[in-house]
CSV table of C-alpha atoms in Angstrom, one decimal:
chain,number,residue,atom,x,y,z
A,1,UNK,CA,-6.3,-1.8,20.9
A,2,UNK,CA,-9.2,-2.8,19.0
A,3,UNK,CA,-9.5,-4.3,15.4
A,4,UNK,CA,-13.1,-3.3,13.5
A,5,UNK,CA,-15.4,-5.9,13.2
A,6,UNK,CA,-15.9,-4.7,9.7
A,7,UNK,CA,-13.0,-4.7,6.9
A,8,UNK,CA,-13.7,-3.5,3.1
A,9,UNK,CA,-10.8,-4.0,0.5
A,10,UNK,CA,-10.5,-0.9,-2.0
A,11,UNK,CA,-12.7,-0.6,-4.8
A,12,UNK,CA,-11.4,-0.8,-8.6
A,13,UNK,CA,-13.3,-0.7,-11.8
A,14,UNK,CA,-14.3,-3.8,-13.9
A,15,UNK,CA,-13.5,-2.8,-17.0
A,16,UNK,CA,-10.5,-0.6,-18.5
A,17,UNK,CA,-11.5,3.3,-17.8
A,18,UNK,CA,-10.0,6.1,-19.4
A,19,UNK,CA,-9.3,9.7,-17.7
A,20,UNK,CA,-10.3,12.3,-19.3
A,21,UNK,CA,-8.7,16.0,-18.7
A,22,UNK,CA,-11.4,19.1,-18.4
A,23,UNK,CA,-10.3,22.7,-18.2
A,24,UNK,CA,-12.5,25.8,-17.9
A,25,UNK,CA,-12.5,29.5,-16.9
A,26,UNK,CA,-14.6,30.0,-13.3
A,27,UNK,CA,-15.4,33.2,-11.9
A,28,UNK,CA,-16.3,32.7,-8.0
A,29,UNK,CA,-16.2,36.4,-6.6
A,30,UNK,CA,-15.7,36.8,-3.0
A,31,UNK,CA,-16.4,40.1,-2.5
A,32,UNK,CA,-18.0,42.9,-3.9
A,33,UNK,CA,-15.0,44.7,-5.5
A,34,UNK,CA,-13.6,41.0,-6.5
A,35,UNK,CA,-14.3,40.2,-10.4
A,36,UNK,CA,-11.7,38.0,-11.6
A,37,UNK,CA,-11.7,34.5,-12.0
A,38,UNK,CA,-9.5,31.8,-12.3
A,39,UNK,CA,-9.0,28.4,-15.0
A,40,UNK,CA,-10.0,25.0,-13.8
A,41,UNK,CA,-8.4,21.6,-14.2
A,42,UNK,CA,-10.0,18.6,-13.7
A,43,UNK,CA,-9.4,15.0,-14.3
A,44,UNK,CA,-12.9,12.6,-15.1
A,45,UNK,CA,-13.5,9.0,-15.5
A,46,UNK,CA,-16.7,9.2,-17.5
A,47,UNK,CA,-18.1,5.7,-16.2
A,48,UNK,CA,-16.5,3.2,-14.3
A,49,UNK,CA,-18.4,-0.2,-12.5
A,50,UNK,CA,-16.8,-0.2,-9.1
A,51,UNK,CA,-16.7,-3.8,-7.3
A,52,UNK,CA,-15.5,-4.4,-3.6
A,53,UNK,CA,-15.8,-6.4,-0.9
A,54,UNK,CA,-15.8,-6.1,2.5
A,55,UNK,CA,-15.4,-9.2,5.4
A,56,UNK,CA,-17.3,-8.8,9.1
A,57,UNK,CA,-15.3,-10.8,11.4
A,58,UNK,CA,-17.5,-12.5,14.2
A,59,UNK,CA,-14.9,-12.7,16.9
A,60,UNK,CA,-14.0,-8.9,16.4
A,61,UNK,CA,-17.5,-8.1,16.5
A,62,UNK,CA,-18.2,-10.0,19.9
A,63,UNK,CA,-15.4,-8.2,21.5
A,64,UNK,CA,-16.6,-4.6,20.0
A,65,UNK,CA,-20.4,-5.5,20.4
A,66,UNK,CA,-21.4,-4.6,17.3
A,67,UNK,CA,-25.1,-6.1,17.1
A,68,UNK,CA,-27.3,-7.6,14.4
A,69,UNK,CA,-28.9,-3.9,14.0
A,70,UNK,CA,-25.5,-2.7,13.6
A,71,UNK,CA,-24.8,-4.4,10.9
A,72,UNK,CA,-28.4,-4.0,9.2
A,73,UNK,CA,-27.7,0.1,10.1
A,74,UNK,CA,-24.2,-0.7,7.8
A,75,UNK,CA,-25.8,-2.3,5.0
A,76,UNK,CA,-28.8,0.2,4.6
A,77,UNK,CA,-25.7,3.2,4.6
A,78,UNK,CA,-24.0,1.5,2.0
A,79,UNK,CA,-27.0,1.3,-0.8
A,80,UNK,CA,-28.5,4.8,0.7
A,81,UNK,CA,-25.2,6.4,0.5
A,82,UNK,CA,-24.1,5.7,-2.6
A,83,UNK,CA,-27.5,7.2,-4.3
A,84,UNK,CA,-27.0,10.2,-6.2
A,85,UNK,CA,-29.7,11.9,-4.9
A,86,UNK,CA,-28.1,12.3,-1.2
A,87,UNK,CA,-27.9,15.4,0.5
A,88,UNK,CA,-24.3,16.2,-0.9
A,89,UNK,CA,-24.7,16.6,-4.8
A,90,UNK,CA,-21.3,17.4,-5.6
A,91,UNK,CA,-20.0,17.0,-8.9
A,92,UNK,CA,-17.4,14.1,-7.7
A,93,UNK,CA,-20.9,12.3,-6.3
A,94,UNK,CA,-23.3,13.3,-9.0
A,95,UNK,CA,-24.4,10.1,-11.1
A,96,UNK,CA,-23.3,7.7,-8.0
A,97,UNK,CA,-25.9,4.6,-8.4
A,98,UNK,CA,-25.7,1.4,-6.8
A,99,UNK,CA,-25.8,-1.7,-8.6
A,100,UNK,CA,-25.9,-4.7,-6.4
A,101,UNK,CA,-25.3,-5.7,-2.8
A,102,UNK,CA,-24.7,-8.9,-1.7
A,103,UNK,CA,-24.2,-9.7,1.6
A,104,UNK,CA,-22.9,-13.9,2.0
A,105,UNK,CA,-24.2,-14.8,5.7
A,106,UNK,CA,-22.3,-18.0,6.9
A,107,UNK,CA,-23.7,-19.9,9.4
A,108,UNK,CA,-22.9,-19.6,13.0
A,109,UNK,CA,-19.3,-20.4,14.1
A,110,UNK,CA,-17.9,-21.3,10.7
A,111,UNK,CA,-14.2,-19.8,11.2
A,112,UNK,CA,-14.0,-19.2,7.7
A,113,UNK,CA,-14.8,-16.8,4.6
A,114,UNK,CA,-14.0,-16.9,0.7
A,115,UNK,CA,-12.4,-13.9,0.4
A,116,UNK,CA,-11.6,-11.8,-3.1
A,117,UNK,CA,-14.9,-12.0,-4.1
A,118,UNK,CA,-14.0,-8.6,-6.1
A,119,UNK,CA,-12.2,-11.0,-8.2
A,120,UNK,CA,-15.5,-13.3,-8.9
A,121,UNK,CA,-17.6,-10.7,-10.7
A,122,UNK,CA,-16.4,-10.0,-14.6
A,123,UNK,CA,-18.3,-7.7,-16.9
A,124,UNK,CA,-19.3,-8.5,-20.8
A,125,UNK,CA,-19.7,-5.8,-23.1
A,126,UNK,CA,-20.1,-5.7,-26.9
A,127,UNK,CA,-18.2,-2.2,-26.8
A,128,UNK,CA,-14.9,-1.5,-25.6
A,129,UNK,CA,-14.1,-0.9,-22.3
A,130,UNK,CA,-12.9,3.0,-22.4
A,131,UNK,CA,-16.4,3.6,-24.6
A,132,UNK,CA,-18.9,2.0,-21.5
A,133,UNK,CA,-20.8,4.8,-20.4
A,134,UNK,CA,-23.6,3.1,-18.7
A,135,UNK,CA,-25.1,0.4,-17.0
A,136,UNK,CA,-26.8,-0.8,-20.1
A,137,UNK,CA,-23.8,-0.8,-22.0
A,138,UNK,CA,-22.8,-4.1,-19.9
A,139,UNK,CA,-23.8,-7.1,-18.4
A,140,UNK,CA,-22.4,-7.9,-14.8
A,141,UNK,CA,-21.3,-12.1,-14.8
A,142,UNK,CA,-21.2,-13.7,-11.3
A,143,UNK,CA,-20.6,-17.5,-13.0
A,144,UNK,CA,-17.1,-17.2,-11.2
A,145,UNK,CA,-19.0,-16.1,-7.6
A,146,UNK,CA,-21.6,-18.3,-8.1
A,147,UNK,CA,-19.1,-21.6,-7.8
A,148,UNK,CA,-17.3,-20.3,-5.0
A,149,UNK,CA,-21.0,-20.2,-3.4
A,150,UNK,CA,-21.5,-23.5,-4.5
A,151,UNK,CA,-18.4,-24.8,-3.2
A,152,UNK,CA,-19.1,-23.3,0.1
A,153,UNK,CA,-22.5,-23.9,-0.1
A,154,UNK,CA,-22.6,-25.8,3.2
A,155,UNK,CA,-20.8,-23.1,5.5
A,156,UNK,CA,-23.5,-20.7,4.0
A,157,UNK,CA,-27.0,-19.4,5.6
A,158,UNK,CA,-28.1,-17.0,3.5
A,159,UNK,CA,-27.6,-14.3,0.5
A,160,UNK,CA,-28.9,-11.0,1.0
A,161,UNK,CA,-29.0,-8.6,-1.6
A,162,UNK,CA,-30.5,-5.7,-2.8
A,163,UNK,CA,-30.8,-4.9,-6.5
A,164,UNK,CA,-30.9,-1.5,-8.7
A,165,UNK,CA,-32.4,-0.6,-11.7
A,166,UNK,CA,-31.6,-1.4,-14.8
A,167,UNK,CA,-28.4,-4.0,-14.8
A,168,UNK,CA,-28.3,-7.1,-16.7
A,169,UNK,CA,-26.9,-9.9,-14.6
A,170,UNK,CA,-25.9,-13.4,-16.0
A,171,UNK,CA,-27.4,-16.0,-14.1
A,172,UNK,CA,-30.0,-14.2,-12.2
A,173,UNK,CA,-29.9,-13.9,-8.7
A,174,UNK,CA,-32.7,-16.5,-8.3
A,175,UNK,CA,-31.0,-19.1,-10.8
A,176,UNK,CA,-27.4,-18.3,-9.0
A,177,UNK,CA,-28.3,-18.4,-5.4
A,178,UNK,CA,-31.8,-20.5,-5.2
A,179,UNK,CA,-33.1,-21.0,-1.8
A,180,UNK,CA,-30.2,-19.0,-0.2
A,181,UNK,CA,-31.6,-16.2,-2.0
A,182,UNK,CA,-33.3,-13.4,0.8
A,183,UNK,CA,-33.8,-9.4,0.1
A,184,UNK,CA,-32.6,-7.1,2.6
A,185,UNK,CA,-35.2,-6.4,5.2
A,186,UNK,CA,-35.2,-2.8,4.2
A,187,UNK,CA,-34.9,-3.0,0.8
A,188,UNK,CA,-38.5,-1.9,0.0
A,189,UNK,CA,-38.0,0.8,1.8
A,190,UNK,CA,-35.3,2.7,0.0
């Protein structure tokens, strides 16, 4: 058997959310004589800031051959996938918007990783956390990330990333990061 190179923990929200319960009447006829329709029930979380992590393990990926463009391939998916604006506009995808990817490169053979790094981003709001309904309503804090980084600092190669629009990040990546900093290769085009 095989184990994936690739491993990503669950998501989960940084701040509090609060579900909200929609109902409705729907009429979705089937068939030319069919007229009735039928109530709804749904259950929404108005906004939520989803952080995970995921770990690509180098000796797993020798002995599946997963390759550098692989990976790239991966990474690409993951912002593209997450737009809104994909090809499936449902209304459990619609207002889907990536925030940030980072992507920590460690340098060859280092048979280590930090691991939770979910754990090492907080968010700061001046509003409570069931009344956040946007990006702007928050600011995303990586101080926590940023001295794990610094603690591994000489295991590390590189941090990729790719940034959206409109999030307010204490430190910036250029103050956090520094000369490890390095965009995506494709992250002008997307």
């Amino acid at each position: 058997s095989l184990t994936g190179p690739t491993q990503f923990k669950f998501g989960h929200s940084l701040h509090r959310v609060k579900c909200e319960y929609i109902r409705g009447t729907t009429v979705m006829p089937s068939g030319q004589e069919k007229r009735r329709g039928t109530f709804t029930e749904i259950y929404v979380v108005p906004y939520s800031l989803i952080v995970f992590y995921g770990v690509v393990n180098e000796k797993a990926a020798q002995t599946t051959r997963l390759s550098e463009e692989d990976l790239e391939a991966m990474f690409k998916a993951l912002w593209v996938g997450h737009k809104a604006c994909t090809d499936v506009l449902t209304r459990s995808k619609l207002g889907h918007e990536p925030r940030l990817l980072l992507d920590i490169v460690y340098k060859p053979e280092t048979l280590t990783h930090m691991g939770e790094l979910d754990k090492l981003v907080r968010l700061e709001s001046s509003k409570a956390d069931e009344e956040i309904r946007d990006i702007t309503d928050c600011v995303v804090v990586l101080d926590p990330l940023v001295e794990r980084v610094r603690h591994y600092r000489n295991k590390i190669a590189a941090v990729r990333y790719k940034l959206g629009d409109r999030i307010a990040i204490r430190p910036s990546l250029a103050e956090a990061f520094g000369d490890l900093l390095q965009p995506f290769p494709w992250s002008d085009e997307v």
